[in-house]
């Protein structure tokens, strides 16, 4: 099982991000981590939330364009050099990362990297072979 | 055919009828309306001089501005006691135009709409849901009276309230929806977003009678495939009578003009010269039978062409091409003539794009600048920036190759472009300000 990411289209204008957050907040959707990719006109808000399906429902009701897709969540040690090591695996196997972001777990010694790949299965296989633990349920951790 | 005698009349007989009726209409306007008399006199034209259809070129044009100048009733040609109904454009003070109808005029209006409905195969067994706005706009009452005249069960629901529209389609067994094409698409959107459980194909709805705004063949395809219905064009303008000036038939190739009530010409919008049959230009209307509000050589600004073919439906009436633009909608962008409908066609070609767009024209550093805003729906959306940038690029490239213009494509959020239950605002021209 992969982690489901919720992505939202927002115009790069004051108040637009706020509107999305308001909708999610009102429906009790908790955001574990997020990242925004921005262009001059628009941005894409990508989030890991405790209830992606509920998020999609709430946003659609308010005519907000959104989608969900699978991302790879990998647990790494929260210490210098560990991200380098993880990425090295992908580089050696020529797996291209579309984008990535991270959060640290509450208990403190681990971080979770969220990776977006075109070929998520190949990336998953690579990480498993290198002994990384793949996170499949974010909600029990950060939420 | 609702009225075979007139709809399938041999062309030479029809032309003779048109001449006789034109003579009456010109004389009626001249004798009973001071504005027309003054206008004809100033142009050196007198109805007595009208000897054949070729003399139409001597008759002066009627412009929208003339109607505004004569607000509200200055163009009526009967005593007010004979006027039984008025319709008006939505313009504000100084902008509004008012048209009037006698009892006979209301009858003609109902007749041409009934003929239109019959042309799509409608009969008294049909249930027609009229989702055009009822009121001063001619769409609602026009379709209403026409559907009643045909003998169909008429559902006067008026525009808006999509949830209720869907309920009645299902509960009343509606077979024909009459509304604007953009509202029909709106309904498809609504079902997709809010009522995925609603299956239009499981209802009895089989056709849409769509008009009141220009729409493209691509839009027809989209409406037909998304809703599983046939989409027909009904055309009209309140200045002439309302919807029912011309209509598509089951062949869906061109609109038959009801020539026994309306005389049509195509002119060059720049020079006013009459163009030969088959050439594209501005269509000009003259009413042949209207009493309250004679319309003599009205400059519609609609761009189309006229032609006669032997239509399989059996009508001998002249055909006009689907109106795809208006001479005043025509944008001249860096010297290139562009109609909003052409931009719509490009958008429709890009997979998944619905025509919710807006064109914004501006002038920057003395150069025309065109921006096309396109709403990003879920079919177009991606979590990857490169995919969305590629989408903008593809639209921009296609516009450059198809229309010869370089536009800035801006992706915007859904429902941010004003979309109407009536007419859509497609172009904002800031250059005039």
mmCIF file of C-alpha atoms in Angstrom, chain A residues 4-114:
data_model
loop_
_atom_site.group_PDB
_atom_site.id
_atom_site.type_symbol
_atom_site.label_atom_id
_atom_site.label_comp_id
_atom_site.label_asym_id
_atom_site.label_seq_id
_atom_site.Cartn_x
_atom_site.Cartn_y
_atom_site.Cartn_z
ATOM 1 C CA UNK A 4 -2.165 8.910 -0.817
ATOM 2 C CA UNK A 5 -1.297 12.494 -1.512
ATOM 3 C CA UNK A 6 -3.916 15.198 -1.986
ATOM 4 C CA UNK A 7 -3.052 17.837 -4.611
ATOM 5 C CA UNK A 8 -4.943 21.072 -5.118
ATOM 6 C CA UNK A 9 -4.868 23.680 -7.874
ATOM 7 C CA UNK A 10 -4.677 27.211 -6.546
ATOM 8 C CA UNK A 11 -4.159 30.501 -8.259
ATOM 9 C CA UNK A 12 -1.142 32.456 -7.125
ATOM 10 C CA UNK A 13 -3.211 35.195 -5.507
ATOM 11 C CA UNK A 14 -3.885 36.370 -1.955
ATOM 12 C CA UNK A 15 -6.600 34.420 -0.162
ATOM 13 C CA UNK A 16 -6.677 31.373 -2.441
ATOM 14 C CA UNK A 17 -4.555 29.098 -0.275
ATOM 15 C CA UNK A 18 -6.457 30.316 2.745
ATOM 16 C CA UNK A 19 -9.761 29.322 1.144
ATOM 17 C CA UNK A 20 -8.550 25.735 0.645
ATOM 18 C CA UNK A 21 -7.258 25.511 4.211
ATOM 19 C CA UNK A 22 -10.553 26.851 5.511
ATOM 20 C CA UNK A 23 -12.518 24.155 3.681
ATOM 21 C CA UNK A 24 -10.248 21.418 5.012
ATOM 22 C CA UNK A 25 -10.282 22.824 8.523
ATOM 23 C CA UNK A 26 -14.054 22.990 8.632
ATOM 24 C CA UNK A 27 -14.253 19.321 7.664
ATOM 25 C CA UNK A 28 -11.737 18.323 10.308
ATOM 26 C CA UNK A 29 -9.104 17.278 7.809
ATOM 27 C CA UNK A 30 -5.690 17.347 9.467
ATOM 28 C CA UNK A 31 -2.607 18.155 7.424
ATOM 29 C CA UNK A 32 0.458 16.108 8.332
ATOM 30 C CA UNK A 33 2.812 17.802 5.914
ATOM 31 C CA UNK A 34 2.594 19.906 2.789
ATOM 32 C CA UNK A 35 4.540 21.548 0.016
ATOM 33 C CA UNK A 36 3.642 24.107 -2.608
ATOM 34 C CA UNK A 37 5.069 24.228 -6.105
ATOM 35 C CA UNK A 38 4.576 27.692 -7.498
ATOM 36 C CA UNK A 39 4.613 29.364 -10.891
ATOM 37 C CA UNK A 40 3.846 33.012 -11.549
ATOM 38 C CA UNK A 41 0.159 32.258 -12.181
ATOM 39 C CA UNK A 42 -0.697 29.228 -10.125
ATOM 40 C CA UNK A 43 0.528 26.874 -7.499
ATOM 41 C CA UNK A 44 0.002 23.232 -6.688
ATOM 42 C CA UNK A 45 -0.535 22.491 -3.059
ATOM 43 C CA UNK A 46 0.408 18.906 -2.208
ATOM 44 C CA UNK A 47 -0.477 17.495 1.136
ATOM 45 C CA UNK A 48 -0.477 14.401 3.207
ATOM 46 C CA UNK A 49 -3.671 14.498 5.228
ATOM 47 C CA UNK A 50 -5.333 12.126 7.653
ATOM 48 C CA UNK A 51 -8.367 11.632 5.377
ATOM 49 C CA UNK A 52 -7.601 12.202 1.675
ATOM 50 C CA UNK A 53 -10.993 10.933 0.452
ATOM 51 C CA UNK A 54 -12.819 13.259 2.834
ATOM 52 C CA UNK A 55 -10.576 16.074 1.657
ATOM 53 C CA UNK A 56 -11.423 15.439 -1.982
ATOM 54 C CA UNK A 57 -15.128 15.366 -1.188
ATOM 55 C CA UNK A 58 -15.015 18.629 0.724
ATOM 56 C CA UNK A 59 -12.973 20.403 -1.939
ATOM 57 C CA UNK A 60 -15.122 19.171 -4.838
ATOM 58 C CA UNK A 61 -18.229 20.431 -3.114
ATOM 59 C CA UNK A 62 -16.654 23.862 -3.136
ATOM 60 C CA UNK A 63 -15.624 23.548 -6.825
ATOM 61 C CA UNK A 64 -11.922 23.357 -6.001
ATOM 62 C CA UNK A 65 -9.910 21.331 -8.500
ATOM 63 C CA UNK A 66 -7.994 18.581 -6.738
ATOM 64 C CA UNK A 67 -6.763 15.036 -7.214
ATOM 65 C CA UNK A 68 -5.150 12.229 -5.297
ATOM 66 C CA UNK A 69 -2.220 10.083 -6.279
ATOM 67 C CA UNK A 70 0.183 7.637 -4.752
ATOM 68 C CA UNK A 71 3.486 8.783 -3.367
ATOM 69 C CA UNK A 72 6.289 6.842 -1.781
ATOM 70 C CA UNK A 73 6.813 7.539 1.922
ATOM 71 C CA UNK A 74 10.130 6.307 3.266
ATOM 72 C CA UNK A 75 11.369 6.424 6.815
ATOM 73 C CA UNK A 76 14.951 7.609 7.251
ATOM 74 C CA UNK A 77 17.087 8.429 10.276
ATOM 75 C CA UNK A 78 16.817 12.036 11.413
ATOM 76 C CA UNK A 79 20.565 12.659 11.261
ATOM 77 C CA UNK A 80 23.176 14.227 8.921
ATOM 78 C CA UNK A 81 23.843 12.297 5.702
ATOM 79 C CA UNK A 82 20.861 9.997 5.800
ATOM 80 C CA UNK A 83 18.907 11.800 3.059
ATOM 81 C CA UNK A 84 22.039 11.730 0.916
ATOM 82 C CA UNK A 85 22.206 7.987 1.315
ATOM 83 C CA UNK A 86 18.563 7.517 0.406
ATOM 84 C CA UNK A 87 18.818 9.633 -2.719
ATOM 85 C CA UNK A 88 22.003 7.861 -3.692
ATOM 86 C CA UNK A 89 19.963 4.691 -4.101
ATOM 87 C CA UNK A 90 17.719 6.367 -6.661
ATOM 88 C CA UNK A 91 20.658 7.928 -8.492
ATOM 89 C CA UNK A 92 22.444 4.598 -8.819
ATOM 90 C CA UNK A 93 19.312 3.011 -10.238
ATOM 91 C CA UNK A 94 18.564 5.978 -12.495
ATOM 92 C CA UNK A 95 15.171 6.639 -10.945
ATOM 93 C CA UNK A 96 14.109 10.233 -11.445
ATOM 94 C CA UNK A 97 12.414 12.021 -8.553
ATOM 95 C CA UNK A 98 9.674 14.382 -9.725
ATOM 96 C CA UNK A 99 9.561 16.183 -6.397
ATOM 97 C CA UNK A 100 9.901 15.466 -2.693
ATOM 98 C CA UNK A 101 9.244 16.876 0.738
ATOM 99 C CA UNK A 102 9.589 15.721 4.306
ATOM 100 C CA UNK A 103 8.414 15.785 7.875
ATOM 101 C CA UNK A 104 9.838 14.507 11.122
ATOM 102 C CA UNK A 105 8.019 12.131 13.338
ATOM 103 C CA UNK A 106 6.830 13.237 16.716
ATOM 104 C CA UNK A 107 8.904 10.766 18.593
ATOM 105 C CA UNK A 108 11.976 12.487 17.171
ATOM 106 C CA UNK A 109 14.526 10.045 15.804
ATOM 107 C CA UNK A 110 13.068 9.441 12.366
ATOM 108 C CA UNK A 111 12.038 11.575 9.416
ATOM 109 C CA UNK A 112 9.635 10.615 6.661
ATOM 110 C CA UNK A 113 10.484 11.549 3.094
ATOM 111 C CA UNK A 114 7.652 11.828 0.595
#
